[in-house]
Amino acid sequence: MEFYKYMSMEIRMIIVAVLIAFVCATANAQNIKRPGSYNFLRGVEAYEKDNLDEANDYFDKEISDNPKNGYAYLYKSAIYYANEDYGKVISLLNKALKYIQSKDLEYIPMAYRLRMYAYICLEDTAKALADATTIIDLCKGKDECYEYIMKTYEQRAQLYYEQGKYDLADADYRKMIEIDEANVYGYMGLGRNAIAEKRYDEAIALFNKVEKLTNNDYSSVYSFRAECYLALEKWNEATDDILNALNIDNDRKARWLLSLLEEPAFSMMVSKLKLFSSANPKDVQWPNYIAHMYEIQNNYNNAIKWYSTAIERDAYEDFFYHLSICQNKIGDNEAALRNINQALNIDSVNSDYIEKKADILYDMYHIDDAITELDKLVDLYPKYAPGYYQRASYKAINKDYEGALDDYMAATIFYSDYSFVYLGRAYVYDKLGQKELAEADYKKVVKIETMAEEPSNKLFYAYQALGQTDKAVQLLNAILAKDTTNAGNYYDAACLYSRMNDKSMALEYLEKCLSLGYNQFAHISYDYDMDNIRETAEFKSLIAKYNNMQTSASVVKSVSNMTNTNKKETITSSSAEIPFIKEDGVCKVKCDINGLPLHFVFDTGASDVTISMVEATFMMKNGYLNNKDVVGSQRYIDANGDVSVGTVLNLNKVNFGGMELKNVRASVVRNQKAPLLLGQSVLGRLGKIEIDNSKRVLKISNDL
């Protein structure tokens, strides 16, 4: 159902499309009269320009003057849909359907369709299906409604699929094929339903047909067919199809399948990806896929190696982020901090990056700095619950119980059914002497977890806190029996027995978890669950032993996995001031590209790199670029060497002011104020960027 919560853009596109044919106060072929009043027209104009608040005000005025203008209600409902106020959407659409002329087959189906989406978002499937059926009945046999009826069959089939009513979904997909025998979505829907019922051979036959209909250029057919081959243990065919899907458009389902692969498919897939990576040495996606697969398998050393290779080819911020995660996992937190800072240099407001930096600082025992990062996160995203929850736990460690309580209170507003929040708050209540409130929170944890399909470890902590130790131990033993290799489970066991003041068992489980590679020593040192064993000689001995082993191992890993994250962009100094001139309102900086003296425009709002078609063609014809520098899926170089708009080029070296970027991808555009445009997101790889307008210099610093 989550998909439909993001349909507001489609609704806007539908309504704006209808605007093209909208002739106010005139009659169409069916003699339909549509409103042409001032407020309504101004509202439509504002809506079309995406000025939704202004549009809403005009529609309110229109409805005040003309309360039977159904079209105004329809537009207002679309505005409320964008704000996810689905109850209001339905109320407004009921009025729209009451007043819009029933023969207006442009707007009546639109109103039903929008109401159907609203019902879906409210999880009222019965009413959503009823509206879908109404649209089909209204549009059946009417050529002008072709798009509506085809899309509605597809959406109704989706609803049936989600209910497990595959026969009804199949009927709608077959109806789509009956109307259009080459309809790809009809065949794909039938294939997906066949997968759901494990009719894999039948599904493969359907996908084979789609492959022919789409001229081998539709990624979904390969990713869905790969799922069938995996189920049939046809590993070679499955991995080939995943490769095809990825090669076409980085298919999302194919990426998901990568994360599920086990032996022998895993090794086969990695081998094929390595071949693609070698054959396409400037293409960043293949080493990224390999790194992702290793990361999923917790093979962090190999993941580090391949993320580093990806960064050498193109330093996307997400590669630095995942590299930092892997380095953090092996305990190389200095390197992890450097790389998360690289990610933040490029995208300073990404919540995942800020949160990860706080994690790393915590693991480096810099808990105050970690709290400072979470302060930034909460300031940027006041409704981001993990920021409050994580900051609360850190404040509790710092014995700022009042501050922790405030953050836990905020977290419960957004995480009303998240047991972790209540368990943490219960601890704070205990520390503040508010035993009844603590007990209530422990009971809340039990209620949430016992209703879950698979209870988390928080349940046995809550049982223990409520004095139900037998239940706690029974649940713990069941978890340990289910997975005997999970170090985290043994750490939980050590915590539980420490809370029960059974020092012997706590230490036994602590050693077990450390022997399995548990390396979060900062957390162990802070964790209040360890209070009962922290001062014992055995505890100190264990921590010293394994912490020393971890430190030695991380040093070895750091040396053997030198990430070469600066290999991509060679910086001749840790900071630089680069002069610029202002011309036509933009900053221009002298540079050379592959040895050709040019200049670039620095655009703080740009996310992509673009190069003028004129310069690209000149560089191609004069040896500054060659055919190997044409990368990506758009390869547009004609016989004369002219470079077309849309081509993606690899610029081997871009040098300016002693700073150098290597392997910069640039898209060719027709008109541009300079040969090259670089955004802050690209220059951010070099470090922090500042513009000093008084000195007319760009300041770039690499303080990590």
XYZ file of C-alpha atoms in Angstrom:
704
model
C 0.000 0.000 0.000
C 2.904 2.386 0.556
C 3.208 2.949 -3.189
C -0.081 4.814 -3.380
C 0.934 7.351 -0.750
C 3.251 8.848 -3.323
C 0.735 9.202 -6.153
C 0.115 12.955 -5.727
C 2.517 13.764 -8.570
C 0.646 11.454 -10.926
C -2.644 13.078 -9.917
C -1.178 16.511 -10.641
C 0.079 15.322 -14.012
C -3.362 13.955 -14.884
C -5.107 17.192 -13.968
C -2.546 19.394 -15.724
C -2.847 17.199 -18.823
C -6.584 17.713 -18.858
C -5.969 21.462 -18.573
C -4.516 21.383 -22.076
C -7.972 20.544 -23.435
C -9.832 22.648 -20.902
C -11.794 25.453 -22.580
C -13.647 27.387 -19.916
C -17.209 28.529 -20.462
C -17.393 26.851 -23.884
C -19.135 23.690 -25.034
C -17.393 20.571 -26.254
C -18.810 17.861 -28.507
C -21.179 16.753 -25.716
C -22.256 20.346 -25.010
C -20.551 20.346 -21.606
C -20.392 23.702 -19.887
C -17.362 24.328 -17.679
C -16.856 27.264 -15.351
C -15.084 30.440 -16.475
C -15.308 32.701 -13.429
C -12.359 34.879 -12.406
C -11.495 33.095 -9.134
C -11.733 29.660 -10.719
C -9.508 30.601 -13.661
C -6.926 32.181 -11.347
C -7.033 29.062 -9.175
C -6.437 26.807 -12.189
C -3.566 29.036 -13.305
C -1.938 28.939 -9.848
C -2.439 25.167 -9.643
C -0.793 24.687 -13.026
C 2.222 26.708 -11.781
C 2.393 24.563 -8.620
C 1.410 27.483 -6.353
C -0.907 25.267 -4.331
C -1.609 27.614 -1.396
C -2.531 30.429 -3.765
C -4.658 28.048 -5.817
C -6.469 26.852 -2.696
C -7.324 30.445 -1.717
C -8.824 31.144 -5.151
C -10.845 27.913 -5.088
C -12.154 28.800 -1.623
C -13.338 32.164 -2.973
C -14.866 30.439 -5.979
C -16.778 27.949 -3.823
C -17.993 30.785 -1.610
C -19.430 32.515 -4.703
C -20.444 29.354 -6.587
C -20.970 26.484 -4.119
C -22.015 24.108 -6.927
C -18.783 24.389 -8.912
C -17.756 20.736 -8.821
C -14.534 21.437 -10.685
C -13.316 23.707 -7.866
C -13.953 20.894 -5.363
C -11.978 18.515 -7.606
C -8.959 20.803 -7.747
C -9.094 21.415 -3.996
C -9.173 17.658 -3.411
C -5.973 17.257 -5.437
C -4.286 19.881 -3.255
C -5.335 18.042 -0.087
C -4.156 14.768 -1.633
C -0.699 16.282 -2.002
C -0.825 17.021 1.748
C -1.981 13.442 2.522
C -5.244 14.631 4.103
C -7.218 11.759 2.630
C -10.397 12.231 4.663
C -10.724 15.764 3.319
C -9.951 14.488 -0.179
C -12.878 12.083 -0.073
C -15.268 14.715 1.313
C -14.355 17.191 -1.435
C -14.595 14.559 -4.175
C -18.050 13.522 -3.040
C -19.138 17.110 -3.658
C -17.251 17.232 -6.954
C -19.044 14.101 -8.182
C -22.368 15.583 -7.099
C -21.959 18.772 -9.143
C -19.787 17.876 -12.178
C -21.956 16.887 -15.126
C -22.093 13.114 -15.391
C -21.397 13.192 -19.153
C -18.050 14.972 -18.664
C -15.824 11.975 -19.331
C -12.641 13.957 -18.803
C -13.318 14.972 -15.217
C -15.754 12.405 -13.779
C -13.313 9.461 -14.194
C -10.565 11.681 -12.815
C -12.608 12.329 -9.675
C -13.314 8.630 -9.163
C -9.671 7.814 -9.770
C -8.444 10.306 -7.198
C -10.989 9.027 -4.685
C -9.838 5.479 -5.391
C -6.270 6.486 -4.521
C -7.473 8.128 -1.318
C -9.354 4.976 -0.290
C -6.235 2.916 -1.012
C -4.154 5.175 1.203
C -6.776 4.756 3.940
C -6.592 0.971 3.344
C -10.293 0.820 2.461
C -9.797 -1.686 -0.336
C -13.502 -2.455 -0.819
C -14.360 1.167 -1.637
C -11.241 1.525 -3.784
C -12.315 -1.510 -5.813
C -15.831 -0.086 -6.138
C -14.463 3.165 -7.574
C -12.193 1.261 -9.960
C -15.194 -0.723 -11.220
C -17.189 2.501 -11.653
C -14.419 4.013 -13.784
C -14.304 0.902 -15.969
C -18.090 0.938 -16.422
C -18.049 4.648 -17.304
C -15.233 4.303 -19.809
C -16.053 0.963 -21.410
C -16.290 1.231 -25.173
C -15.371 4.932 -25.298
C -12.218 5.673 -27.268
C -11.648 8.968 -25.475
C -11.302 7.039 -22.194
C -8.683 4.543 -23.416
C -5.953 5.686 -21.030
C -8.312 5.772 -18.052
C -9.716 2.311 -18.607
C -6.332 0.683 -19.235
C -4.764 2.280 -16.169
C -7.771 1.386 -14.035
C -7.725 -2.264 -15.101
C -4.064 -2.317 -14.107
C -4.733 -0.690 -10.736
C -7.708 -2.911 -9.953
C -5.585 -5.933 -10.803
C -2.963 -4.637 -8.382
C -5.565 -4.444 -5.615
C -6.708 -7.990 -6.330
C -3.070 -9.126 -6.324
C -2.504 -7.589 -2.897
C -5.570 -9.468 -1.638
C -4.240 -12.738 -3.065
C -7.172 -12.896 -5.528
C -4.991 -13.903 -8.442
C -7.847 -15.177 -10.605
C -9.557 -11.777 -10.525
C -6.246 -9.993 -11.127
C -5.578 -12.312 -14.076
C -8.996 -11.467 -15.535
C -8.171 -7.754 -15.519
C -4.734 -8.292 -17.038
C -6.297 -10.448 -19.784
C -8.825 -7.693 -20.422
C -5.928 -5.283 -20.979
C -4.432 -7.717 -23.506
C -7.833 -8.133 -25.174
C -8.023 -4.362 -25.698
C -4.371 -4.162 -26.804
C -2.772 -7.489 -27.747
C 0.711 -5.965 -27.390
C 0.102 -4.567 -23.904
C 3.284 -5.237 -21.955
C 1.774 -4.527 -18.526
C -0.924 -7.119 -19.054
C 1.609 -9.864 -19.751
C 3.885 -8.695 -16.936
C 0.956 -8.766 -14.504
C 0.028 -12.297 -15.526
C 3.674 -13.320 -15.078
C 3.905 -11.762 -11.630
C 0.724 -13.575 -10.555
C 2.169 -16.833 -11.844
C 5.252 -16.247 -9.682
C 3.024 -15.667 -6.652
C 1.416 -19.064 -7.277
C 4.809 -20.687 -8.022
C 3.893 -21.386 -11.641
C 7.411 -20.494 -12.693
C 7.512 -22.140 -16.135
C 4.295 -20.382 -17.100
C 5.693 -17.081 -15.839
C 8.896 -17.561 -17.861
C 6.869 -18.132 -21.042
C 4.984 -14.871 -20.440
C 8.197 -12.949 -19.795
C 9.730 -14.424 -22.961
C 6.847 -12.884 -24.899
C 7.395 -9.497 -23.253
C 11.105 -9.717 -24.107
C 10.176 -9.947 -27.800
C 7.529 -7.200 -27.552
C 9.995 -4.776 -25.982
C 12.971 -5.555 -28.241
C 15.133 -6.721 -25.308
C 15.101 -3.218 -23.792
C 12.748 -3.576 -20.790
C 14.632 -4.285 -17.573
C 11.672 -5.562 -15.545
C 11.178 -8.582 -17.770
C 14.718 -9.724 -16.919
C 14.504 -9.085 -13.188
C 11.150 -10.884 -12.889
C 12.327 -13.771 -15.032
C 15.489 -13.972 -12.913
C 13.282 -14.487 -9.876
C 11.739 -17.510 -11.607
C 15.118 -18.953 -12.557
C 16.351 -18.546 -8.982
C 13.318 -20.444 -7.695
C 14.068 -23.206 -10.228
C 17.779 -23.158 -9.209
C 18.849 -22.258 -12.737
C 21.717 -20.127 -11.487
C 23.366 -19.294 -14.793
C 20.142 -18.104 -16.412
C 19.184 -16.162 -13.269
C 22.491 -14.317 -12.997
C 22.482 -13.507 -16.721
C 19.023 -11.982 -16.399
C 20.037 -9.929 -13.362
C 22.995 -8.594 -15.349
C 20.735 -7.675 -18.265
C 18.327 -5.832 -15.981
C 21.128 -3.920 -14.295
C 22.758 -3.079 -17.606
C 19.578 -1.568 -19.026
C 18.642 0.860 -16.267
C 19.985 -0.150 -12.853
C 16.731 -2.044 -12.267
C 15.569 -1.820 -8.638
C 14.225 -5.361 -8.427
C 17.499 -6.700 -9.846
C 19.408 -4.809 -7.145
C 17.080 -6.363 -4.567
C 17.794 -9.823 -5.986
C 21.533 -9.184 -5.600
C 20.996 -8.826 -1.865
C 19.249 -12.219 -1.677
C 21.758 -14.349 -3.550
C 23.375 -17.277 -1.773
C 25.851 -19.861 -2.982
C 26.342 -20.963 -5.681
C 24.510 -18.035 -7.293
C 26.435 -15.506 -5.182
C 29.902 -16.472 -6.453
C 28.623 -16.835 -10.008
C 27.103 -13.352 -9.863
C 30.254 -11.789 -8.408
C 32.383 -13.376 -11.136
C 30.148 -12.016 -13.882
C 30.063 -8.559 -12.314
C 33.870 -8.542 -12.129
C 34.043 -9.334 -15.849
C 31.672 -6.442 -16.591
C 33.732 -4.197 -14.351
C 36.957 -5.096 -16.163
C 35.338 -4.645 -19.566
C 33.944 -1.227 -18.556
C 36.797 0.351 -16.551
C 35.127 3.761 -16.366
C 31.661 2.528 -15.476
C 31.012 2.999 -11.785
C 27.970 0.776 -11.355
C 29.708 -2.620 -11.585
C 32.181 -2.232 -8.685
C 29.346 -0.686 -6.687
C 27.161 -3.769 -7.199
C 30.030 -6.039 -6.158
C 30.702 -3.958 -3.051
C 27.010 -3.999 -2.156
C 26.871 -7.785 -2.421
C 29.895 -8.206 -0.156
C 28.470 -5.708 2.336
C 25.188 -7.640 2.529
C 27.217 -10.801 3.260
C 29.149 -8.953 6.033
C 32.332 -9.457 4.033
C 33.488 -5.944 4.851
C 37.096 -6.266 3.654
C 36.034 -7.088 0.116
C 33.251 -4.502 0.282
C 35.846 -1.853 1.215
C 38.019 -2.876 -1.710
C 35.199 -2.560 -4.237
C 33.663 0.616 -2.836
C 37.155 2.099 -3.122
C 37.298 0.986 -6.751
C 33.927 2.628 -7.368
C 35.172 5.866 -5.795
C 38.240 5.846 -8.031
C 35.880 5.868 -10.996
C 33.401 8.436 -9.711
C 33.247 9.699 -6.149
C 29.545 9.615 -5.414
C 28.692 10.578 -1.871
C 26.789 7.340 -1.271
C 29.949 5.333 -1.970
C 31.771 7.245 0.777
C 28.804 6.579 3.069
C 28.834 2.819 2.509
C 32.614 2.740 2.702
C 32.393 4.394 6.118
C 29.805 1.828 7.247
C 32.117 -1.055 6.313
C 35.148 0.546 7.944
C 33.098 1.192 11.069
C 32.084 -2.471 11.105
C 35.715 -3.656 11.159
C 36.623 -1.087 13.797
C 38.620 1.252 11.555
C 36.805 4.301 12.853
C 39.404 6.887 11.864
C 38.985 5.908 8.216
C 35.207 5.670 8.688
C 35.131 9.230 10.019
C 37.194 10.537 7.102
C 34.863 8.962 4.585
C 31.590 9.961 6.216
C 32.976 13.497 6.234
C 33.634 13.142 2.511
C 29.994 12.179 2.030
C 28.876 15.152 4.122
C 31.139 17.507 2.154
C 29.055 16.612 -0.886
C 25.653 16.429 0.828
C 25.710 18.135 4.215
C 22.003 17.664 4.996
C 21.560 13.956 4.312
C 19.989 12.465 7.447
C 21.617 9.046 6.957
C 25.065 10.603 6.712
C 24.632 12.772 9.801
C 23.257 9.845 11.776
C 26.150 7.637 10.669
C 28.690 10.245 11.704
C 27.097 10.335 15.153
C 27.392 6.518 15.313
C 31.066 6.639 14.405
C 31.829 9.385 16.920
C 30.045 7.332 19.574
C 32.211 4.317 18.689
C 35.269 6.565 19.056
C 34.156 7.512 22.590
C 33.358 11.095 21.483
C 29.861 11.041 22.883
C 29.500 14.830 23.245
C 30.450 15.263 19.587
C 27.954 12.548 18.682
C 25.222 14.469 20.504
C 26.226 17.632 18.620
C 25.718 15.807 15.311
C 22.292 14.649 16.431
C 21.462 18.233 17.438
C 22.070 19.154 13.792
C 19.921 16.254 12.645
C 16.976 17.210 14.843
C 17.274 20.870 13.852
C 17.197 19.932 10.171
C 14.439 17.314 10.515
C 12.204 18.076 13.524
C 9.960 15.102 12.694
C 12.780 12.574 12.276
C 12.139 10.203 15.169
C 15.475 8.279 15.106
C 17.292 11.534 15.819
C 15.418 11.976 19.091
C 15.665 8.320 20.056
C 19.399 8.090 19.431
C 20.122 11.408 21.134
C 18.056 10.312 24.132
C 20.173 7.184 24.590
C 23.381 9.239 24.416
C 22.066 11.783 26.896
C 21.143 8.965 29.270
C 24.728 7.705 29.058
C 25.862 11.223 29.983
C 23.447 11.072 32.932
C 21.393 13.928 31.464
C 18.195 12.128 32.394
C 15.894 15.128 32.044
C 17.234 15.815 28.559
C 16.941 12.143 27.675
C 13.355 12.073 28.893
C 12.451 15.069 26.714
C 13.877 13.304 23.663
C 12.151 10.018 24.451
C 8.877 11.934 24.797
C 9.423 13.476 21.366
C 10.295 10.062 19.890
C 7.038 8.528 21.159
C 5.082 11.121 19.173
C 6.481 9.684 15.940
C 7.279 6.150 17.146
C 4.134 5.356 19.089
C 4.534 1.589 18.590
C 8.316 1.262 18.769
C 9.296 -0.799 21.796
C 12.912 0.447 21.819
C 11.709 3.938 22.751
C 9.628 2.728 25.689
C 12.414 0.487 26.977
C 14.852 3.395 26.965
C 12.341 5.723 28.579
C 11.623 3.139 31.272
C 15.318 3.128 32.192
C 15.279 6.937 32.485
C 12.133 6.839 34.624
C 13.916 4.334 36.882
C 16.880 6.670 37.237
C 14.546 9.560 38.049
C 12.809 7.450 40.709
C 9.502 7.306 38.837
C 8.969 3.569 39.265
C 5.286 3.442 38.307
C 5.931 5.187 35.005
C 8.870 2.875 34.353
C 6.697 -0.179 35.002
C 4.026 1.159 32.649
C 6.616 1.503 29.895
C 7.945 -2.007 30.456
C 4.374 -3.286 30.151
C 3.988 -1.255 26.968
C 7.040 -3.042 25.556
C 5.494 -6.427 26.397
C 2.219 -5.440 24.728
C 3.935 -4.269 21.533
C 6.326 -7.202 21.276
C 3.820 -9.966 22.043
C 1.660 -8.661 19.191
C 4.586 -8.715 16.743
C 5.097 -11.627 14.359
C 8.629 -12.099 15.678
C 9.380 -10.482 19.075
C 12.666 -8.593 19.402
C 15.211 -8.839 22.196
C 13.453 -5.944 23.925
C 10.774 -8.361 25.117
C 13.061 -10.405 27.349
C 14.553 -7.206 28.792
C 11.042 -6.045 29.657
C 10.151 -9.428 31.202
C 13.280 -9.261 33.362
C 12.520 -5.708 34.490
C 8.988 -6.800 35.461
C 10.359 -9.692 37.527
C 9.344 -12.402 35.033
C 12.835 -13.864 34.708
C 11.680 -17.340 33.676
C 9.932 -15.901 30.627
C 12.963 -13.772 29.854
C 15.374 -16.714 29.930
C 13.010 -18.936 27.952
C 12.713 -16.346 25.184
C 16.465 -15.719 25.161
C 17.223 -19.436 24.818
C 14.814 -19.694 21.890
C 16.597 -16.827 20.122
C 20.029 -18.349 20.760
C 18.901 -21.744 19.514
C 17.580 -20.205 16.304
C 20.914 -18.593 15.378
C 24.055 -19.863 17.098
C 26.460 -17.663 15.102
C 25.012 -14.226 15.763
C 27.392 -12.314 18.039
C 24.712 -9.743 18.833
C 22.449 -12.404 20.331
C 25.213 -13.474 22.732
C 25.815 -9.849 23.655
C 22.119 -9.555 24.539
C 22.465 -12.681 26.630
C 25.420 -11.153 28.495
C 23.354 -8.008 29.119
C 20.343 -9.950 30.378
C 22.368 -12.051 32.839
C 24.245 -8.966 34.013
C 20.893 -7.292 34.723
C 19.934 -10.438 36.644
C 23.268 -10.117 38.535
C 24.375 -13.564 37.356
C 27.991 -12.522 36.792
C 29.277 -15.948 35.781
C 26.752 -16.431 32.968
C 27.069 -12.808 31.879
C 30.834 -13.105 31.489
C 30.524 -16.443 29.716
C 28.178 -14.972 27.110
C 30.279 -11.812 26.817
C 33.335 -13.880 25.927
C 31.278 -15.853 23.412
C 30.080 -12.705 21.647
C 33.604 -11.223 21.580
C 35.032 -14.452 20.184
C 32.489 -14.226 17.348
C 33.765 -10.779 16.387
C 31.617 -8.353 18.357
C 33.709 -5.180 18.348
C 31.535 -2.347 19.670
C 33.805 -1.641 22.612
C 32.596 1.910 23.103
C 29.053 0.610 23.479
C 30.208 -2.043 25.941
C 31.935 0.625 27.999
C 28.816 2.822 28.045
C 26.079 0.183 28.261
C 24.334 0.387 31.621
C 23.300 -3.258 31.214
C 26.930 -4.129 31.954
C 27.064 -2.207 35.247
C 26.928 -5.322 37.416
C 30.016 -6.907 35.839
C 31.993 -3.872 34.659
C 34.241 -3.668 37.723
C 35.103 -7.371 37.844
C 38.627 -8.464 36.975
C 37.259 -10.959 34.452
C 35.358 -8.252 32.560
C 38.412 -5.977 32.388
C 40.589 -8.853 31.240
C 38.173 -9.839 28.470
C 37.837 -6.282 27.180
C 41.592 -5.706 27.236
C 42.254 -8.964 25.404
C 39.728 -8.547 22.611
C 40.113 -4.789 22.288
C 43.842 -5.253 21.703
C 43.120 -7.969 19.151
C 40.611 -5.689 17.430
C 43.010 -2.742 17.377
C 45.774 -4.848 15.842
C 43.388 -6.342 13.292
C 41.975 -2.971 12.280
C 45.477 -1.609 11.710
C 46.290 -4.565 9.460
C 43.004 -4.160 7.620
C 43.555 -0.434 7.191
C 46.957 -1.040 5.631
C 45.795 -3.879 3.389
C 42.639 -2.036 2.367
C 44.112 1.390 1.667
C 40.966 2.893 0.247
C 42.690 5.277 -2.117
C 39.697 7.550 -1.790
C 41.979 10.430 -2.751
C 43.226 8.582 -5.828
C 40.142 9.836 -7.592
C 40.860 13.513 -6.964
C 44.510 14.398 -6.411
C 44.810 17.475 -4.199
C 48.109 19.311 -4.159
C 47.313 21.145 -0.947
C 44.962 20.753 1.984
C 43.358 24.105 1.179
C 43.311 26.570 -1.671
C 41.937 29.934 -2.690
C 41.016 29.950 -6.363
C 40.256 33.281 -8.093
C 37.032 33.679 -10.047
C 35.422 36.382 -12.138
C 31.743 37.275 -12.226
C 30.210 37.487 -15.640
C 26.508 37.526 -16.499
C 25.750 36.765 -12.866
C 27.820 33.561 -12.665
C 31.240 32.643 -11.202
C 33.809 31.643 -13.822
C 37.063 29.885 -12.923
C 40.032 29.127 -15.187
C 40.705 25.437 -15.666
C 42.018 22.923 -18.123
C 40.269 19.760 -19.193
C 42.544 16.946 -20.340
C 45.202 19.630 -20.940
C 42.943 22.026 -22.896
C 42.793 25.516 -21.283
C 39.170 26.485 -20.684
C 37.063 27.818 -17.837
C 34.111 26.510 -15.863
C 31.022 27.949 -14.229
C 30.657 27.195 -10.523
C 26.962 26.625 -9.737
C 26.024 25.932 -6.099
C 22.593 24.698 -7.164
C 23.787 22.223 -9.770
C 23.937 18.516 -8.990
C 25.145 17.313 -12.404
C 28.197 18.156 -14.470
C 27.485 19.470 -17.975
C 29.740 20.376 -20.896
C 28.895 22.496 -23.906
C 28.307 20.586 -27.147
C 30.645 22.992 -28.994
C 33.619 22.306 -26.711
C 32.875 18.581 -26.525
C 32.943 18.316 -30.326
C 36.156 20.384 -30.505
C 37.810 18.158 -27.892
C 36.727 14.999 -29.688
C 38.027 16.189 -33.061
C 41.333 17.435 -31.658
C 42.331 14.485 -29.518
C 41.419 15.820 -26.079
C 38.680 13.165 -25.967
C 38.339 9.822 -27.731
C 35.623 7.243 -28.253
C 36.631 5.421 -25.048
C 35.648 8.540 -23.118
C 32.028 8.097 -24.203
C 30.339 6.258 -21.324
C 26.876 5.341 -20.104
C 23.918 4.198 -22.153
C 23.726 7.285 -24.416
C 26.438 7.015 -27.056
C 25.821 9.707 -29.666
C 28.932 10.391 -31.804
C 28.334 10.617 -35.563
C 30.691 9.663 -38.378
C 32.127 13.187 -38.484
C 33.033 13.128 -34.792
C 30.280 15.558 -33.815
C 29.015 15.038 -30.279
C 25.246 15.122 -29.809
C 23.202 16.473 -26.929
C 22.617 13.786 -24.292
C 25.983 12.082 -24.640
C 27.685 11.182 -21.339
C 31.444 11.779 -21.372
C 34.243 10.904 -18.995
C 36.658 13.813 -18.458
C 39.919 12.236 -17.343
C 41.346 15.363 -15.670
C 39.828 18.664 -14.637
C 42.494 20.906 -13.074
C 42.072 24.340 -11.528
C 44.067 26.362 -9.010
C 46.289 23.393 -8.119
C 43.262 21.192 -7.435
C 42.543 18.208 -9.651
C 39.523 15.970 -10.201
C 39.882 12.768 -12.175
C 37.270 10.831 -14.125
C 34.488 13.413 -13.964
C 31.298 12.430 -15.767
C 29.679 15.190 -17.819
C 26.497 15.298 -19.891
C 26.603 17.210 -23.169
C 24.140 20.128 -23.428
C 23.378 22.508 -26.269
C 23.483 25.979 -24.718
C 25.624 26.927 -21.745
C 27.405 30.068 -20.532
C 30.728 28.247 -20.203
C 32.375 25.106 -21.631
C 31.916 23.272 -18.336
C 29.515 23.594 -15.410
C 30.519 22.073 -12.073
C 28.143 22.060 -9.104
C 28.999 22.204 -5.432
C 28.128 18.520 -5.172
C 31.080 17.721 -7.453
C 33.586 20.195 -6.051
C 32.502 19.005 -2.607
C 34.597 15.882 -3.184
C 37.626 18.074 -2.614
C 36.402 19.364 0.724
C 34.430 22.250 2.132
C 33.535 24.959 -0.411
C 33.113 28.635 0.464
C 32.603 31.653 -1.794
C 34.367 34.849 -0.711
C 32.704 37.532 -2.822
C 34.840 40.312 -1.350
C 38.109 38.653 -2.444
C 36.519 37.003 -5.484
C 37.913 33.574 -4.558
C 36.615 30.066 -4.007
C 37.950 28.676 -0.741
C 38.380 24.907 -0.720
C 39.549 23.199 2.451
C 40.047 19.510 3.107
C 39.978 19.438 6.906
C 38.706 15.982 7.833
